[in-house]
CSV table of C-alpha atoms and ligand atoms in Angstrom, one decimal:
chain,number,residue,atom,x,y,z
I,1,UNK,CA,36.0,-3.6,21.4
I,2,UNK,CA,35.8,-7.3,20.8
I,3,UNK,CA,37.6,-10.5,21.1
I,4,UNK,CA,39.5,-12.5,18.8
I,5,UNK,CA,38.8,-16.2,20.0
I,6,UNK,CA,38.2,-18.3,16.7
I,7,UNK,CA,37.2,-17.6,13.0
I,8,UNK,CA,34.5,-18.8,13.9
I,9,UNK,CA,32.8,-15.6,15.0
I,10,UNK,CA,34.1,-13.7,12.1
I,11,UNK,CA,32.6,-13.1,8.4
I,12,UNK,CA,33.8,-13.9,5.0
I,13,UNK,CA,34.3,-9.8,5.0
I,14,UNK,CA,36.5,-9.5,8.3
I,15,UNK,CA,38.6,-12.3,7.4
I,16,UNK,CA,39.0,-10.1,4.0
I,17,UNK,CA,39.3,-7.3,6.0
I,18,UNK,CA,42.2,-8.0,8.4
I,19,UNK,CA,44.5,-10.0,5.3
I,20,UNK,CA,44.1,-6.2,3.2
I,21,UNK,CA,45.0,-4.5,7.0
I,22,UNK,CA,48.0,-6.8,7.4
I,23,UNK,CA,48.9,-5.8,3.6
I,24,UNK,CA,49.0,-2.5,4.4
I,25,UNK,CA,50.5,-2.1,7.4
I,26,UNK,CA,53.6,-4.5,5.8
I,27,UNK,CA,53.9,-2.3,3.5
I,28,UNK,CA,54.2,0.8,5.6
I,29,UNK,CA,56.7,-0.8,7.5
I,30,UNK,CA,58.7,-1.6,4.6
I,31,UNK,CA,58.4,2.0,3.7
I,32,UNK,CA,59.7,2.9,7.0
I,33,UNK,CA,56.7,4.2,8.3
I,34,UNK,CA,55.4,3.5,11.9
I,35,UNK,CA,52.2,4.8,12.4
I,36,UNK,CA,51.0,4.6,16.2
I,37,UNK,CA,47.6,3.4,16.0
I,38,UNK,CA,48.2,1.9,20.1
I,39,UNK,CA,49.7,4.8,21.6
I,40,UNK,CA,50.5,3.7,25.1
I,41,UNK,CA,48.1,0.6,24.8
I,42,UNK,CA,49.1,-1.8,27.6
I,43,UNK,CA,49.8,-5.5,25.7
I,44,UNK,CA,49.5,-8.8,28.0
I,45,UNK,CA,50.9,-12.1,26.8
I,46,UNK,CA,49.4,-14.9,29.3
I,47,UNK,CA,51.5,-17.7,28.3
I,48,UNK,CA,51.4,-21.3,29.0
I,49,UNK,CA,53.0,-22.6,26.3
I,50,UNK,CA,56.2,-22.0,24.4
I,51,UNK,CA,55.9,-20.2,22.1
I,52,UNK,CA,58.6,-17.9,19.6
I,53,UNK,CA,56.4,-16.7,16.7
I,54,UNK,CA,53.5,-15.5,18.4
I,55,UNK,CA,54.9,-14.6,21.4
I,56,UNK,CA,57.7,-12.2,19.6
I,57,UNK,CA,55.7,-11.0,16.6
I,58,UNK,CA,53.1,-9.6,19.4
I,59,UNK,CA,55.4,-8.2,21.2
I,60,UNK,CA,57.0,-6.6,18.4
I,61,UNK,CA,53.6,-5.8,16.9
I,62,UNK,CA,52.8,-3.6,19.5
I,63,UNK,CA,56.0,-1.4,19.9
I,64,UNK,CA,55.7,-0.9,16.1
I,65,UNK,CA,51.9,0.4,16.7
I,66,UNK,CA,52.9,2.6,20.3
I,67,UNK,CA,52.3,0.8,22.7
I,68,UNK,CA,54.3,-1.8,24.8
I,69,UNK,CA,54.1,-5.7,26.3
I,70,UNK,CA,54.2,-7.6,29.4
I,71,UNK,CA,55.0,-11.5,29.0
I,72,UNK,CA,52.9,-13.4,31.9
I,73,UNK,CA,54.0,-16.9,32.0
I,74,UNK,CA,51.4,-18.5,33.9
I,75,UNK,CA,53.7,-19.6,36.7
I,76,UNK,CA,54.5,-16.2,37.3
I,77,UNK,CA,50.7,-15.1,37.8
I,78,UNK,CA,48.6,-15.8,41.3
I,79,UNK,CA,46.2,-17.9,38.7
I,80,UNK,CA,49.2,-20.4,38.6
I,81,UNK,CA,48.4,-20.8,42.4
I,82,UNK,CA,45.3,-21.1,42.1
I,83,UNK,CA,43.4,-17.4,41.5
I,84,UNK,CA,40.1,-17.4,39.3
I,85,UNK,CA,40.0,-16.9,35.7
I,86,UNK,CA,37.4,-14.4,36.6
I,87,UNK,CA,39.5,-12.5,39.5
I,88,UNK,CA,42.2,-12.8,37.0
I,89,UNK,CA,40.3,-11.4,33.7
I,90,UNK,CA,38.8,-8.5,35.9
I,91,UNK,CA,41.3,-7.1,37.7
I,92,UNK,CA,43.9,-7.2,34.2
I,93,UNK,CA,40.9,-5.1,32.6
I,94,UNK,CA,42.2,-2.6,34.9
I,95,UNK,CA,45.6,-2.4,34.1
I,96,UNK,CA,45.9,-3.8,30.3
I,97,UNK,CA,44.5,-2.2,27.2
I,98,UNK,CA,44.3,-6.2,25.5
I,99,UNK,CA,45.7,-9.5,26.1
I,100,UNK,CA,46.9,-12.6,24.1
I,101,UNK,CA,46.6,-16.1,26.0
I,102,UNK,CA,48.1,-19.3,25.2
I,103,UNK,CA,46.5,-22.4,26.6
I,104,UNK,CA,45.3,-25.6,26.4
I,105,UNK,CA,41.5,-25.5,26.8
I,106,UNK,CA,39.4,-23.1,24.2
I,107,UNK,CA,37.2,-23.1,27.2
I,108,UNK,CA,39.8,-21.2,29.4
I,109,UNK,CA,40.3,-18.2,26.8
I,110,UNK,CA,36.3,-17.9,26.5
I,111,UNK,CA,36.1,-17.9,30.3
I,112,UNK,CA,38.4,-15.0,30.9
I,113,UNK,CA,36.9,-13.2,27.7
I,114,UNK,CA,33.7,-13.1,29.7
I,115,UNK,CA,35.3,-11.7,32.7
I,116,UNK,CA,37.2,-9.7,30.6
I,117,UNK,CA,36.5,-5.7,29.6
I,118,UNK,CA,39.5,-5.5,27.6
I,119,UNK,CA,39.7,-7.6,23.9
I,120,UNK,CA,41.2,-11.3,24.2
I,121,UNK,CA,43.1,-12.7,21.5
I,122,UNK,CA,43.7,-16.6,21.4
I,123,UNK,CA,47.1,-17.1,20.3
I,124,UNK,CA,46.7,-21.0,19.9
I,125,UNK,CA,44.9,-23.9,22.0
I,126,UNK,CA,44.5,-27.0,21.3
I,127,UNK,CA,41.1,-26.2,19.3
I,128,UNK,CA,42.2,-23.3,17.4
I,129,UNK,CA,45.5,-21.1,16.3
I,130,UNK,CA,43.5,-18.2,14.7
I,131,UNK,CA,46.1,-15.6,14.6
I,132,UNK,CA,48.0,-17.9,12.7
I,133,UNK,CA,45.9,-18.5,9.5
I,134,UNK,CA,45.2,-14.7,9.3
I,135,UNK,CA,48.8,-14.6,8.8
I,136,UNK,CA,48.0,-17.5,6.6
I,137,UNK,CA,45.9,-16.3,4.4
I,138,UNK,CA,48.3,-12.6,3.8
I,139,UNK,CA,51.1,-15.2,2.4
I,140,UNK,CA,48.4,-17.3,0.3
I,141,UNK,CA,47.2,-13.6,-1.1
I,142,UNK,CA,51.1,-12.1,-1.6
I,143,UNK,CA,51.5,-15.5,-3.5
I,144,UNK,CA,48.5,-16.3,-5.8
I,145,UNK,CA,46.9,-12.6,-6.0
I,146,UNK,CA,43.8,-13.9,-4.8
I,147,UNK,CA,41.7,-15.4,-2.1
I,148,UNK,CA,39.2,-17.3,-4.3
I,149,UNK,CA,39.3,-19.8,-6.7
I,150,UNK,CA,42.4,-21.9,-5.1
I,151,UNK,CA,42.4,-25.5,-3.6
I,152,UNK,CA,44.2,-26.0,-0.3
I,153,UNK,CA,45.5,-29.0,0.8
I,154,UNK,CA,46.3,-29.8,4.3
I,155,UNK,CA,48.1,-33.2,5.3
I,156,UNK,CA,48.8,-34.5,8.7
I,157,UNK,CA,47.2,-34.1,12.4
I,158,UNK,CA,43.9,-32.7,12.3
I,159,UNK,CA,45.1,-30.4,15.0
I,160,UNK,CA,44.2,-26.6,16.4
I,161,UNK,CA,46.0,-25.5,13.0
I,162,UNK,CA,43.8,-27.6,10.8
I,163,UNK,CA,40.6,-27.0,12.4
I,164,UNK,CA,41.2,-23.1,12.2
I,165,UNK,CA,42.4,-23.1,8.4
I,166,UNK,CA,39.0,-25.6,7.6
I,167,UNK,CA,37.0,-22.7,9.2
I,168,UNK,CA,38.8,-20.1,7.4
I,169,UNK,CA,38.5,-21.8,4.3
I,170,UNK,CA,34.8,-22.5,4.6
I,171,UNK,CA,34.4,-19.0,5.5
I,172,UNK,CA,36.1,-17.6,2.3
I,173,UNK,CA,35.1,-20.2,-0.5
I,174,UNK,CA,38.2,-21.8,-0.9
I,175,UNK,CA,38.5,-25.2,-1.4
I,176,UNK,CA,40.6,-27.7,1.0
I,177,UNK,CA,40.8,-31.0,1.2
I,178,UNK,CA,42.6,-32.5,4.4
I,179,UNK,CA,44.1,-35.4,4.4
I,180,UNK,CA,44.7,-37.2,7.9
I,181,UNK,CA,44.8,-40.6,9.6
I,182,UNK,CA,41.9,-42.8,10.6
I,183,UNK,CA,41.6,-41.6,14.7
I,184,UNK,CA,43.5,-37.8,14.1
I,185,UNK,CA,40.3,-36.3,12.1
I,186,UNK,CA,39.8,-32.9,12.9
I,187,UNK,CA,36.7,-33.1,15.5
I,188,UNK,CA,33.6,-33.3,13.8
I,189,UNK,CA,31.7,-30.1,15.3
I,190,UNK,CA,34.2,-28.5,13.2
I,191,UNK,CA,33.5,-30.1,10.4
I,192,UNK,CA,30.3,-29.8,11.1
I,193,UNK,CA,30.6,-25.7,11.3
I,194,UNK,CA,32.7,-25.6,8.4
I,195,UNK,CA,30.0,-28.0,6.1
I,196,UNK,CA,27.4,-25.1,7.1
I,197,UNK,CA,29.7,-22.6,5.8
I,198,UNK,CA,29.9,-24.3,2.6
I,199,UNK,CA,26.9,-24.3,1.5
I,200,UNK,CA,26.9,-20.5,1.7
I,201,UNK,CA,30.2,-19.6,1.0
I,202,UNK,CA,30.8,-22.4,-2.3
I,203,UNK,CA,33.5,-24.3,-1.1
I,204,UNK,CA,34.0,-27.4,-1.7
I,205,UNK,CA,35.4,-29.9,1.1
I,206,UNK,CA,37.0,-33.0,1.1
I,207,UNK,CA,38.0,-35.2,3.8
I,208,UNK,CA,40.3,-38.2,3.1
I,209,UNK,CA,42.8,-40.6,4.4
I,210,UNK,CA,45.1,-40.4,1.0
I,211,UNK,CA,47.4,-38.1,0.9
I,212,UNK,CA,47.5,-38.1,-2.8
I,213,UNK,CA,43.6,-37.6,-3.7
I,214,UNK,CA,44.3,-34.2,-1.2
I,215,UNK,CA,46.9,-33.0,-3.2
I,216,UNK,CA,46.2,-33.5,-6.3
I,217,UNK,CA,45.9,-30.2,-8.6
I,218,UNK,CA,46.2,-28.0,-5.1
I,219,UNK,CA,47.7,-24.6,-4.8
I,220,UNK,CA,48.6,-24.5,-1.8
I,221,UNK,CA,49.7,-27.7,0.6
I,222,UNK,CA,50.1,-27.4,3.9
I,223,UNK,CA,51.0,-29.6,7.3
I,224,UNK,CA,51.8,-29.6,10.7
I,225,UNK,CA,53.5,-31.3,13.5
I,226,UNK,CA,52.4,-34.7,14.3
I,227,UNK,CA,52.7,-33.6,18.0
I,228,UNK,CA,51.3,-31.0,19.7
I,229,UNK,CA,52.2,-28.9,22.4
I,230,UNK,CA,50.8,-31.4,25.2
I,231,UNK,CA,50.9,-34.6,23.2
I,232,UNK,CA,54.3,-35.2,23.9
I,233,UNK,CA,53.8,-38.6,25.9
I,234,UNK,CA,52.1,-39.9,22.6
I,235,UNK,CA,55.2,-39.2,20.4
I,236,UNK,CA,56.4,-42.6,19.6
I,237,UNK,CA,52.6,-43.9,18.7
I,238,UNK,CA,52.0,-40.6,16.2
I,239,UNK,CA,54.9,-41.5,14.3
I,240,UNK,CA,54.1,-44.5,13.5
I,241,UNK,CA,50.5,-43.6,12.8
I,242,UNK,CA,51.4,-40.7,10.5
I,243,UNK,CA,53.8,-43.3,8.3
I,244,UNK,CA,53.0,-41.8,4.3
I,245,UNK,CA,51.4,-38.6,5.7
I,246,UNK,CA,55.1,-36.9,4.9
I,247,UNK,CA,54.8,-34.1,2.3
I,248,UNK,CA,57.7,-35.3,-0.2
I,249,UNK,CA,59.2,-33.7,-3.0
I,250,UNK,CA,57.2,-36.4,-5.1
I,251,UNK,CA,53.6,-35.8,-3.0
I,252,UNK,CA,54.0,-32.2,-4.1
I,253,UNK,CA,54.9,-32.7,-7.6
I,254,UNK,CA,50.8,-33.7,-7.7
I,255,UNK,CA,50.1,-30.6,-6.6
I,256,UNK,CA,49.6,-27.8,-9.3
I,257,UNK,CA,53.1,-26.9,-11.0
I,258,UNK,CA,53.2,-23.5,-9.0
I,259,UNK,CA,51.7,-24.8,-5.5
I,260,UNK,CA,53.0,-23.1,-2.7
I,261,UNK,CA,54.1,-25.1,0.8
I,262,UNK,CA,53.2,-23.8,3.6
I,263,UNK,CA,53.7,-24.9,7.3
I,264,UNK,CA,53.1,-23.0,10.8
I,265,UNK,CA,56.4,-23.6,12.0
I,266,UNK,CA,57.9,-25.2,14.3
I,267,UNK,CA,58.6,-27.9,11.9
I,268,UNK,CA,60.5,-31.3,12.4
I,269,UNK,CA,62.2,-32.2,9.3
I,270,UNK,CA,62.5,-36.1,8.4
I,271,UNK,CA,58.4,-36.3,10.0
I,272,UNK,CA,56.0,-34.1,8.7
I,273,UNK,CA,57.9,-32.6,6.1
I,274,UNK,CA,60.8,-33.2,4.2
I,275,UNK,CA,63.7,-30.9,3.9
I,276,UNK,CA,64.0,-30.6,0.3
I,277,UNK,CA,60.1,-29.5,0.3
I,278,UNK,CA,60.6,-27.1,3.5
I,279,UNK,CA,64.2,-25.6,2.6
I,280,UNK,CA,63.0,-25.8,-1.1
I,281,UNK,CA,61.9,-23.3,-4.0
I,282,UNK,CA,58.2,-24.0,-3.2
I,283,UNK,CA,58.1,-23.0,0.6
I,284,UNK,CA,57.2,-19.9,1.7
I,285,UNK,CA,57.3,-20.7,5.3
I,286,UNK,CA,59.4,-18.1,6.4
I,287,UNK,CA,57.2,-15.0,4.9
I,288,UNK,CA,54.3,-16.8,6.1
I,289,UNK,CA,56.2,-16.5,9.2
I,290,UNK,CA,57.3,-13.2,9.1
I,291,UNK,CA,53.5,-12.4,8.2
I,292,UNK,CA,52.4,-13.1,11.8
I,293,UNK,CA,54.3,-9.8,12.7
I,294,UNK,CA,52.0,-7.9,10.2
I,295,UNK,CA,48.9,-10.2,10.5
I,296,UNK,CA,49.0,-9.6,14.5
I,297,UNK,CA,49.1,-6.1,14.7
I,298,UNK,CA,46.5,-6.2,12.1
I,299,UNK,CA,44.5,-8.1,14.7
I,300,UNK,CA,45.3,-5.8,17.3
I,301,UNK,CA,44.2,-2.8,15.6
I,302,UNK,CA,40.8,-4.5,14.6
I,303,UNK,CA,40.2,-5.4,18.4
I,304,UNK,CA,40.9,-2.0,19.8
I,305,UNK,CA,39.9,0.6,16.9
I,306,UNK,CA,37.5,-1.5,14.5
I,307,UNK,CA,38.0,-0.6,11.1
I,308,UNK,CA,40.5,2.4,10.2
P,401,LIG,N1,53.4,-21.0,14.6
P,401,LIG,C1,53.5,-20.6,15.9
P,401,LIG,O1,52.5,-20.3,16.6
P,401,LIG,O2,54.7,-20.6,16.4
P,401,LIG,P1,55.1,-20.4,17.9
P,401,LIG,O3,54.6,-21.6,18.7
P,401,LIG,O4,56.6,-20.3,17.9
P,401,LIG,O5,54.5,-19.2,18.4
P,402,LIG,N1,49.8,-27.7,16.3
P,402,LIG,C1,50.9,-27.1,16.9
P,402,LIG,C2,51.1,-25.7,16.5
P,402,LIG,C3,52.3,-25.0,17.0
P,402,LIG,C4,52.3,-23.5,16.5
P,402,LIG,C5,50.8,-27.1,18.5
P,402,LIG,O1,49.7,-26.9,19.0
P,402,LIG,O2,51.8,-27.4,19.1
């Protein structure tokens, strides 16, 4: 067993590894075929956060795979009155097979991984949305063939969703350039781990305030809210800090002639993203989010079996 927290902890390989499991087990669904790798594995979603694509894909996932879920919103738990991470994580090991949490703090989902005997899987902080660029990288593969040899281009907040795809990219040898404004970098220990990664793994990274130079000859270009779950009070002052970081129709047009766009979803058209680019021939948003169904009980597999 072991947790899913960041991709930080995982290898070039892994990564690899769980995009070819998520492949597979897409296509077996297509083929009608529901193989129960989870039989009767107990599923806990600790949620406090909205949340519809992670929330739903999991709990789909895991029917599909045999087992079954239970949604905890926070409130409803004695740890929204004040119980202990640790009482929390220790007596759910009991009952639970795995759990997914959505919080704020990284530092909460590590805390109840170490109380925890059962795996943990972080679905999204504000440092890190790993079982979203898993999925990520499945639509990037179904698209381009390949996980090597492509530029990515994020524009926008330097969020939990950039910091996560930098890491994955480092990790894999693909190149990304993220573009993002002066005060909404994504935190420097990232970029710090994903430098280190770099030099091993050959890609190459660029960090920038112009939209444009990111872009230019990409494959891929993706972005992100402005605000974050959390970030709500600062609403007015990101949008006016994020004026030009909107991916246009004419921003993509320097990408590459078949770059893909990709966003996380939820997106908020006429901000981030415009609609021709989001409702347009080049988005593959909605596989991509499809792919979290696929990509998630990839991860869930991986946590409670290893490799099959
Ligand atoms: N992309 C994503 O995590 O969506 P939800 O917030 O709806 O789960
Ligand atoms: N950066 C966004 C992602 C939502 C899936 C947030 O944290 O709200």
């Amino acid at each position: 067993m072991r947790h899913f927290l960041s991709l930080n902890e995982l290898t070039k390989d892994e990564i690899l590894y769980l995009v070819d499991l998520a492949c597979r087990l897409k296509s077996e669904v297509k083929r009608g075929f529901f193989f129960p790798y989870l039989k009767h594995k107990a599923l806990g979603l600790i949620f406090t956060k909205a949340s519809t694509r992670t929330r739903v894909s999991f709990e789909v996932g895991i029917n599909q795979l045999g087992g079954y879920s239970l949604y905890l919103s926070k409130n409803d738990l004695q740890l929204g009155r004040g119980e202990t991470i640790e009482d929390t994580a220790k007596v759910l090991s009991r009952y639970l097979d795995l759990i997914v949490i959505r919080t704020y703090t990284q530092s909460e989902v590590e805390e109840f991984a170490k109380y925890s005997s059962i795996p943990v899987i972080n679905g999204l902080t504000d440092d890190y949305h790993p079982t979203q660029i898993i999925a990520d990288f499945q639509t990037i593969f179904e698209e381009k063939g390949k996980l090597k040899d492509l530029k990515i281009a994020y524009i926008g907040d330097g969020n939990n969703v950039a910091a996560t795809l930098l890491v994955g990219a480092s990790k894999l040898g693909l190149d990304i350039a993220v573009a993002t404004p002066k005060g909404y970098e994504i935190k420097k220990e990232v970029v710090d781990f994903a430098k280190d990664e770099a030099k091993r793994s050959g890609s190459n990274l660029i960090f920038t305030d112009n939209p444009k130079e990111a872009v230019k000859d990409a494959d891929v270009v993706y972005t992100d809210t402005w605000v974050s779950m959390g970030q709500e009070e600062e609403k007015e002052k990101r949008i006016k800090d994020f004026e030009g970081y909107q991916v246009t129709q004419e921003l993509m047009k320097l990408a590459k002639e078949d770059a893909i766009f990709l966003h996380c979803l939820p997106a908020y058209r006429g901000f981030e993203v415009t609609p021709e680019v989001i409702d347009g021939p080049q988005s593959k948003v909605f596989d991509e989010a499809e792919n979290r169904l696929h990509a998630h009980k990839a991860i869930m597999v991986f946590v409670c079996l290893g490799r099959i």
